[in-house]
Coordinates of C-alpha atoms in Angstrom, one line a residue:
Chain A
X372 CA 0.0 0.0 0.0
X373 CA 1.8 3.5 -0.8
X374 CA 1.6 6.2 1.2
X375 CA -0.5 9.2 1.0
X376 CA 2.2 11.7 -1.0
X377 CA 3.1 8.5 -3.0
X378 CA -0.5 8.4 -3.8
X379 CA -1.2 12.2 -4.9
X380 CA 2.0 11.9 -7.0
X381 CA 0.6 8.9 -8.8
X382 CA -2.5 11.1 -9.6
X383 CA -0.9 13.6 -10.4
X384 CA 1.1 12.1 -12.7
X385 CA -1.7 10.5 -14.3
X386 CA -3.2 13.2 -15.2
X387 CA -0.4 14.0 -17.3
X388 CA -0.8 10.4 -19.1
X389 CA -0.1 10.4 -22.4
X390 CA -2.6 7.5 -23.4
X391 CA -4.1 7.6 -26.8
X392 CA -6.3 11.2 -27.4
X393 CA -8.0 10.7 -30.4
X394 CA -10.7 8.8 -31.7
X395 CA -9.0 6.2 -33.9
X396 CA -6.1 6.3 -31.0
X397 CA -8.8 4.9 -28.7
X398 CA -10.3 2.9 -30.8
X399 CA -7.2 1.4 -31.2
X400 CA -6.0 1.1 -27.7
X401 CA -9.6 -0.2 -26.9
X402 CA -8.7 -3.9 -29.1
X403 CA -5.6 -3.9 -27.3
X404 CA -6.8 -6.9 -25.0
X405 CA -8.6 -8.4 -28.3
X406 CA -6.9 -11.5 -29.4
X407 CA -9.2 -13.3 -32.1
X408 CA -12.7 -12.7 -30.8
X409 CA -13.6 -16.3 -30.6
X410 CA -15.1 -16.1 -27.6
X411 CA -17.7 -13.5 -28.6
X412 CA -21.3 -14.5 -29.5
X413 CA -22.0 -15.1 -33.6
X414 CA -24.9 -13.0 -33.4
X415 CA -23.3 -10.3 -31.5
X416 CA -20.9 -9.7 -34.9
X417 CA -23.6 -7.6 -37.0
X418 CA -21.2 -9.2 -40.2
X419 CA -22.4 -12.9 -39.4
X420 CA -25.8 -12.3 -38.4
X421 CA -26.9 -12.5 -41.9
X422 CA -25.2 -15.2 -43.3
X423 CA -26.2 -17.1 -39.5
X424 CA -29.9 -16.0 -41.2
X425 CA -29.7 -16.8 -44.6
X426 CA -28.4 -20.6 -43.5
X427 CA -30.9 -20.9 -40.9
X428 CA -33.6 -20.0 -44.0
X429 CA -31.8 -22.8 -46.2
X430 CA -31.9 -25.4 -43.5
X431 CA -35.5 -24.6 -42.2
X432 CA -36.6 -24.6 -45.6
X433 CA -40.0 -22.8 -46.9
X434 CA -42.8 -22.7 -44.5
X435 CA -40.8 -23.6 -42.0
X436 CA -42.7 -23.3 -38.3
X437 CA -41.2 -20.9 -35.8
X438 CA -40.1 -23.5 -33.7
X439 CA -38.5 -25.4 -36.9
X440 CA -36.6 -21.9 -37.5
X441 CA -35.8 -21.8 -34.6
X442 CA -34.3 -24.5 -34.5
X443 CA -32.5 -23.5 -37.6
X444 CA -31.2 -21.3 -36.6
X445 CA -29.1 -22.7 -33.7
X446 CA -27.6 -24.8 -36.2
X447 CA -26.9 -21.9 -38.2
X448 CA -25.7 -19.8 -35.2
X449 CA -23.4 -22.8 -34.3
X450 CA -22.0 -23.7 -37.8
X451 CA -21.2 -20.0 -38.6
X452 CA -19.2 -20.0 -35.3
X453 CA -17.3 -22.9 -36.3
X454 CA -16.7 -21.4 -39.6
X455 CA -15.3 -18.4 -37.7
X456 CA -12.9 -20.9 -35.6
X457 CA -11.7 -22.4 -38.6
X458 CA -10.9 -18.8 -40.3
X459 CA -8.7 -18.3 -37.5
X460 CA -7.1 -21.8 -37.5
X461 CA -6.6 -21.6 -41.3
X462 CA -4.7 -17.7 -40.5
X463 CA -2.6 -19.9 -37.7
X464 CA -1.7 -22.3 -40.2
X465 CA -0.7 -20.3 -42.7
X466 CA 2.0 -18.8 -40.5
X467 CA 2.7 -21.7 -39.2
X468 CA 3.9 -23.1 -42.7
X469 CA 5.8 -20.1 -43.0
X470 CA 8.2 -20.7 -40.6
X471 CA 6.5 -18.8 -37.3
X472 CA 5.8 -21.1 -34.0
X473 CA 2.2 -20.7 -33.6
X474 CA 1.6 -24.6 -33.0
X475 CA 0.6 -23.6 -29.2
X476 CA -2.0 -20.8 -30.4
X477 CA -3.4 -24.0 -32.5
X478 CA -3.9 -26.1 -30.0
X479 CA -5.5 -23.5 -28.1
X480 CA -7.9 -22.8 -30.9
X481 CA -9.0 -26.3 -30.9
X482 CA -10.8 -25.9 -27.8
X483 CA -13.1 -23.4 -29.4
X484 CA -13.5 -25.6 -32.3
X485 CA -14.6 -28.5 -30.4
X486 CA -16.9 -26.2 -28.1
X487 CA -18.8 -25.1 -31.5
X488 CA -18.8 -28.4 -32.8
X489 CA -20.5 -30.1 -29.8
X490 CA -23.0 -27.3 -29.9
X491 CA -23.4 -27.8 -33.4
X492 CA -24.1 -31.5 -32.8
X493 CA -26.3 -30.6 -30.1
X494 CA -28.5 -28.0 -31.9
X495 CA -28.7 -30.9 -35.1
X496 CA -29.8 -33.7 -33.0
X497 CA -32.7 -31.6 -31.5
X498 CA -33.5 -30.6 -35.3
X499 CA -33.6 -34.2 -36.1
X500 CA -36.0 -35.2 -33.2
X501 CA -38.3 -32.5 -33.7
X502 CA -38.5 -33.2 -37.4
X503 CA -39.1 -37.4 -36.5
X504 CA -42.0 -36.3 -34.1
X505 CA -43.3 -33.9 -36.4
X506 CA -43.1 -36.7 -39.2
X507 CA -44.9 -39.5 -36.7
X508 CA -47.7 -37.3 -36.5
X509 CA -48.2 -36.4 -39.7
X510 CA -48.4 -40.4 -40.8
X511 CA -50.0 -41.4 -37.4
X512 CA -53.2 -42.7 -38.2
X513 CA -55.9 -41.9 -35.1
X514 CA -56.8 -45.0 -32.7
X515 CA -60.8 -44.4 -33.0
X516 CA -60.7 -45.4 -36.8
X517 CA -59.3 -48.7 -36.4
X518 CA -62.0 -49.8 -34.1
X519 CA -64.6 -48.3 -35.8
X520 CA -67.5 -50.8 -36.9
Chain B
X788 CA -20.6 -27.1 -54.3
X789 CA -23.5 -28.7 -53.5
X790 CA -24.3 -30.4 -57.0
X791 CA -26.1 -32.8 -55.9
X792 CA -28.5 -30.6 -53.5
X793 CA -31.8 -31.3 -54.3
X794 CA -33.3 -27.9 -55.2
X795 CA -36.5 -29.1 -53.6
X796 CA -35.0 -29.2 -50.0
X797 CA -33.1 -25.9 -50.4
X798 CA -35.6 -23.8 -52.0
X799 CA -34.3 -19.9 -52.1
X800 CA -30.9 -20.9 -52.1
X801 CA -28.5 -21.9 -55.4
X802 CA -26.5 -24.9 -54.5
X803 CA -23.2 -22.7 -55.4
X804 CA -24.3 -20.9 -52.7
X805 CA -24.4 -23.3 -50.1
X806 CA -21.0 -24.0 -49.2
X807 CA -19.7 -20.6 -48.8
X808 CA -23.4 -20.4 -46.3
X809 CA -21.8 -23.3 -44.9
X810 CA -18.0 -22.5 -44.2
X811 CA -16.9 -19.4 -46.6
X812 CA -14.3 -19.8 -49.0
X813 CA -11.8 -22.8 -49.8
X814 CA -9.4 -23.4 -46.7
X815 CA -6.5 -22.8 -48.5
X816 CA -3.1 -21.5 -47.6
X817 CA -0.1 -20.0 -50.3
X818 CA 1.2 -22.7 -52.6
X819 CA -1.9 -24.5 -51.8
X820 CA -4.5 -24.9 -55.1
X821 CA -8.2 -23.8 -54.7
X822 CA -9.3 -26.0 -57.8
X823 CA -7.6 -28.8 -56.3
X824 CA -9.9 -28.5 -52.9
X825 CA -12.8 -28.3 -55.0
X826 CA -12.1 -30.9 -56.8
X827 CA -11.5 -33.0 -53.4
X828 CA -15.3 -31.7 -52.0
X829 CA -16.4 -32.9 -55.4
X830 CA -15.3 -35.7 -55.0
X831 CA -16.2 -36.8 -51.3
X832 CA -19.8 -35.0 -52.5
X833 CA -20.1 -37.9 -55.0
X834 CA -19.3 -40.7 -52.9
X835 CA -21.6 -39.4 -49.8
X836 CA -24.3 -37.9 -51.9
X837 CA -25.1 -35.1 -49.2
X838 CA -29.2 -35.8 -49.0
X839 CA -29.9 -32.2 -46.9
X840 CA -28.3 -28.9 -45.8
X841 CA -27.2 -30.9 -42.8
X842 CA -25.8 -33.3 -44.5
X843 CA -23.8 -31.0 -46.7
X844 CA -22.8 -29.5 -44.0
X845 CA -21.2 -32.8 -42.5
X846 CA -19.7 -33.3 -46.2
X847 CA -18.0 -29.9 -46.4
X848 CA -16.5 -30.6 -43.0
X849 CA -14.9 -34.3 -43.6
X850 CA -13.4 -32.1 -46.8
X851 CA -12.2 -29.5 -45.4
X852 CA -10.9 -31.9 -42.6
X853 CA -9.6 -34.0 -45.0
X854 CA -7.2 -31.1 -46.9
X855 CA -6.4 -30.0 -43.1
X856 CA -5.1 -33.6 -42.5
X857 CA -2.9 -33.8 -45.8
X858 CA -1.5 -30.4 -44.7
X859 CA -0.3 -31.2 -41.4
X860 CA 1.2 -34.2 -42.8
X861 CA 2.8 -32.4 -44.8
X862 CA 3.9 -30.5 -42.4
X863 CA 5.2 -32.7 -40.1
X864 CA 7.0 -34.1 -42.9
X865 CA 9.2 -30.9 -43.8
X866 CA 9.2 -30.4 -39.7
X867 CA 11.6 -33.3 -40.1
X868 CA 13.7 -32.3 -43.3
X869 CA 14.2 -29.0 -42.2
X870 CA 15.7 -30.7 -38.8
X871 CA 17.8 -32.9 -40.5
X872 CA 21.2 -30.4 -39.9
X873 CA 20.3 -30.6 -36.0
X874 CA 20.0 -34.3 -36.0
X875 CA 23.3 -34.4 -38.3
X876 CA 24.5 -31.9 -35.3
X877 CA 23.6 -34.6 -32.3
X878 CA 24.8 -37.7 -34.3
X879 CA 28.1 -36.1 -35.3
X880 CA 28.6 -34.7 -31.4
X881 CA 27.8 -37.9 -30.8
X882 CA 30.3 -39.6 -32.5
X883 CA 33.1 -37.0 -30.8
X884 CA 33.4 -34.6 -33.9
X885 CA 35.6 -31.2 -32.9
X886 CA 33.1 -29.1 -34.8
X887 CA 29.8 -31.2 -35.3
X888 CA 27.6 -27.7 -36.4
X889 CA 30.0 -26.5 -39.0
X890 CA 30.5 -30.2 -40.5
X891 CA 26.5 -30.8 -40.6
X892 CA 25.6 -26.9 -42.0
X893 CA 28.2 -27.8 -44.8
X894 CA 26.2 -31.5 -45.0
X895 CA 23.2 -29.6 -45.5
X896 CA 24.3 -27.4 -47.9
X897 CA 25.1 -30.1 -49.7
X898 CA 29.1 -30.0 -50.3
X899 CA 29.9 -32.9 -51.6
X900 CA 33.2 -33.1 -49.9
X901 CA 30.8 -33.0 -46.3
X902 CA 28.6 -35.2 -47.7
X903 CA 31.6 -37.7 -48.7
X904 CA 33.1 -36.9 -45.1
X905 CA 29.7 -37.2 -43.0
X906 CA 29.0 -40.8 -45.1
X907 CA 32.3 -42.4 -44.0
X908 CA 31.8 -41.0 -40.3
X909 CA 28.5 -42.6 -40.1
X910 CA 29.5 -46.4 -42.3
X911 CA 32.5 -46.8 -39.6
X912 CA 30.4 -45.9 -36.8
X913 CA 27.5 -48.7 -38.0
X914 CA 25.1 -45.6 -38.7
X915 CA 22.9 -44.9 -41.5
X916 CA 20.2 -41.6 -42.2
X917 CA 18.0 -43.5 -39.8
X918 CA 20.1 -42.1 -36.5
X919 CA 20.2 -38.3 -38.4
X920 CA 16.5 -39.1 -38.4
X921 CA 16.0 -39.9 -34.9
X922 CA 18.6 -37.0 -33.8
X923 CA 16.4 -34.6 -36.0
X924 CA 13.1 -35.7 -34.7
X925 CA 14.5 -35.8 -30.7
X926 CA 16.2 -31.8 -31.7
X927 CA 11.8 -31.0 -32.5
X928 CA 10.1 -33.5 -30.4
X929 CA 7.7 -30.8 -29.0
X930 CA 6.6 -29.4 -32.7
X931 CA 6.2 -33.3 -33.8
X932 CA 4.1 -34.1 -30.7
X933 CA 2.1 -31.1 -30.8
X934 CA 1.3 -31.7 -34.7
X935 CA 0.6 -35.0 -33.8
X936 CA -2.2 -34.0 -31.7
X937 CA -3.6 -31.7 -34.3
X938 CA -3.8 -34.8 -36.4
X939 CA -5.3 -37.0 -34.1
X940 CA -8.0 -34.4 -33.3
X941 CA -8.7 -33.8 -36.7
X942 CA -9.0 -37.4 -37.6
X943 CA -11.2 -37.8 -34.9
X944 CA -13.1 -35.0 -36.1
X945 CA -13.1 -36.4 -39.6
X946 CA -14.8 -39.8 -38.1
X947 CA -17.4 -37.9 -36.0
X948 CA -18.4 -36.6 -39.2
X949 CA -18.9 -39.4 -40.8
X950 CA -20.7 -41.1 -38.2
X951 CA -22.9 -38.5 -37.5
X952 CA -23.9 -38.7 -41.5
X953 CA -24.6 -42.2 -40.8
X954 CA -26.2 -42.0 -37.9
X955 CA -28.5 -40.1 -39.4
X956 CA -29.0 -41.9 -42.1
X957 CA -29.9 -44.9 -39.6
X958 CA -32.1 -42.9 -37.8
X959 CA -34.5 -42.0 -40.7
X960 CA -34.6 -45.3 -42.2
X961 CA -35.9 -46.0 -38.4
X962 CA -38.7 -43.6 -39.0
X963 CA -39.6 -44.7 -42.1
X964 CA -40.1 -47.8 -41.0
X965 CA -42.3 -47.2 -38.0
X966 CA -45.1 -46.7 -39.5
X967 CA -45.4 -50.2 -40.9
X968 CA -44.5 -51.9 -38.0
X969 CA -47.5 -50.1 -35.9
X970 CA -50.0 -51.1 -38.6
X971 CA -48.5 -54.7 -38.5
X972 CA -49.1 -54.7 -34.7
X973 CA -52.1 -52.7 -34.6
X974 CA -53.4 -55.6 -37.1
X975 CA -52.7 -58.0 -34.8
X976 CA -55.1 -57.3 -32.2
X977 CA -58.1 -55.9 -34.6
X978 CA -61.2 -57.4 -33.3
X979 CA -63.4 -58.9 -36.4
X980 CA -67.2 -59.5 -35.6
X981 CA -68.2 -63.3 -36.2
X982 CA -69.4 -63.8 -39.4
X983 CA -68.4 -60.8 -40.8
X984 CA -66.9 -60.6 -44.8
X985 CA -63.5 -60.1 -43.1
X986 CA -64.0 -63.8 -41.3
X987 CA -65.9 -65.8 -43.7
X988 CA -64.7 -69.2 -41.9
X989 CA -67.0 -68.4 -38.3
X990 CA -69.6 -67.3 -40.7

């Protein structure tokens, strides 16, 4: 813990900062902690949300319900991530073949690989069961009939 | 390339537009060939026959998974070649040589009167290019290892793609099928009045 005169002189002294004073400085200085953005949201990058929409639209297909979209769309959501991942990786990779040690940066970025893919997975296997309930109850024929007569 | 998409169960979208939907542009690298990746996704979309936008998705991945594969093979390949001087280093320090880094950079560089020198050092010692190998692959163990788990990830990858596409495939065939099997049971236990046209034998 410094003491108080130690203490004014640090304020003082930053108040004379010299950190970044214009806009693009800032702006600049304010990615300083960004290192690939992987651990972001898809949806929260307004550059994927529309191709996250346009693949949830091309899975769903037409006249999709909202749940079916829905759906969709975490599928979408989830494969555009992975796609993002893999943008990165191939970056890592090219570096790596020329000559730079980035093999521990690629390891790392497998964990956010797998993390997207088991998400994808997950978000597929509930399309899959809603679209097999949906299916048994469109060729379900109703009890009643059978007896009837 | 999603030539094979039925245009029925992608309505809206063109099958050329699919894959970059699905995972943007080839994955290659410089000195790599786009035509030759495309040809590659062709190719695994012919023998897989991608049946839904799922599906291609799983297809696109084994491909891209598949070039990834070849790469760090590759890789781990020229890992080793470009080692070869520091594994001529270890075995040539090994084998007491005064100046073992100047004798295996002039080895490397091809001299012949190194190569001729190196080649005697190593047939009265009992050594062939198998110990510079080892000596190189010792000098980068780390790099090797750590590409060797890339690899094994991605080829685990590669095979939960495939399974998944078969599982799949397994589980709607298993749908399909349901409904036949409830009729054949539900006929089963249909009661039939006596002497009706369906029973003509209790008539």
């Amino acid at each position: 813990m410094p003491s108080f005169a130690v203490m004014l002189r640090n304020r003082a002294n930053a108040k004379r900062s010299t950190g970044p004073r214009t806009a693009a400085g800032k702006a600049r200085a304010a990615r300083n902690a960004h290192c690939h953005g992987l651990s972001l949201p898809v949806l929260a990058d307004p550059a994927l949300a529309p191709a996250v929409a346009a693949l949830a639209r091309t899975i769903a297909g037409p006249g999709a319900t909202a749940a079916r979209h829905a759906l969709a769309v975490s599928i979408a959501d989830a494969q555009i991530d992975l796609a993002r991942v893999r943008r990165v990786r191939l970056e890592l990779t090219a570096q790596l073949d020329a000559g730079r040690n980035v093999i521990r940066q690629l390891l790392r970025i497998e964990c956010y690989e797998q993390r997207a893919w088991s998400r994808r997975q997950t978000a597929i296997t509930a399309f899959d069961a809603a679209e097999r309930t949906q299916s048994a109850e469109r060729t379900h024929v109703p009890e009643q009939s059978e007896f009837a007569g | 390339m999603s030539t094979q998409m039925d245009s029925s169960i992608v309505p809206g979208a063109s099958p050329e537009a699919l894959p970059r939907l699905v995972s943007g542009p080839p994955p290659v690298i410089a000195g790599e060939e786009p035509e030759a990746y495309e040809d590659l996704h062709a190719r695994m979309v012919a023998a897989l026959k991608p049946a839904d936008p799922i599906e291609d998705i799983y297809v696109r991945d084994v491909a891209d998974i598949d070039w990834d594969i070849a790469r760090l093979r590759r890789l781990k390949a020229r890992l080793l070649a470009i080692s070869g001087c520091q594994g001529m280093t270890e075995v040539l320090r090994g084998l007491g040589e005064d100046h073992p880094l100047v004798l295996a950079r002039r080895w490397a560089a091809r001299e012949p009167t190194a190569i001729g020198d190196v080649k005697e050092r190593l047939a009265n010692a009992g050594l062939g290019t198998d110990a510079v190998m080892a000596g190189a692959l010792a000098a980068r163990i780390t790099e090797y290892e750590k590409i060797e788990r890339l690899l094994a990830m991605a080829e685990a990858r590669r095979a939960a793609a495939l399974d998944a596409i078969e599982g799949r495939r397994a589980a709607r065939l298993r749908a399909a099928a349901q409904p036949i099997e409830r009729e054949v049971t539900d006929a089963e236990f249909a009661e039939v009045a006596p002497g009706s046209p369906a029973c003509p034998a209790l008539r």
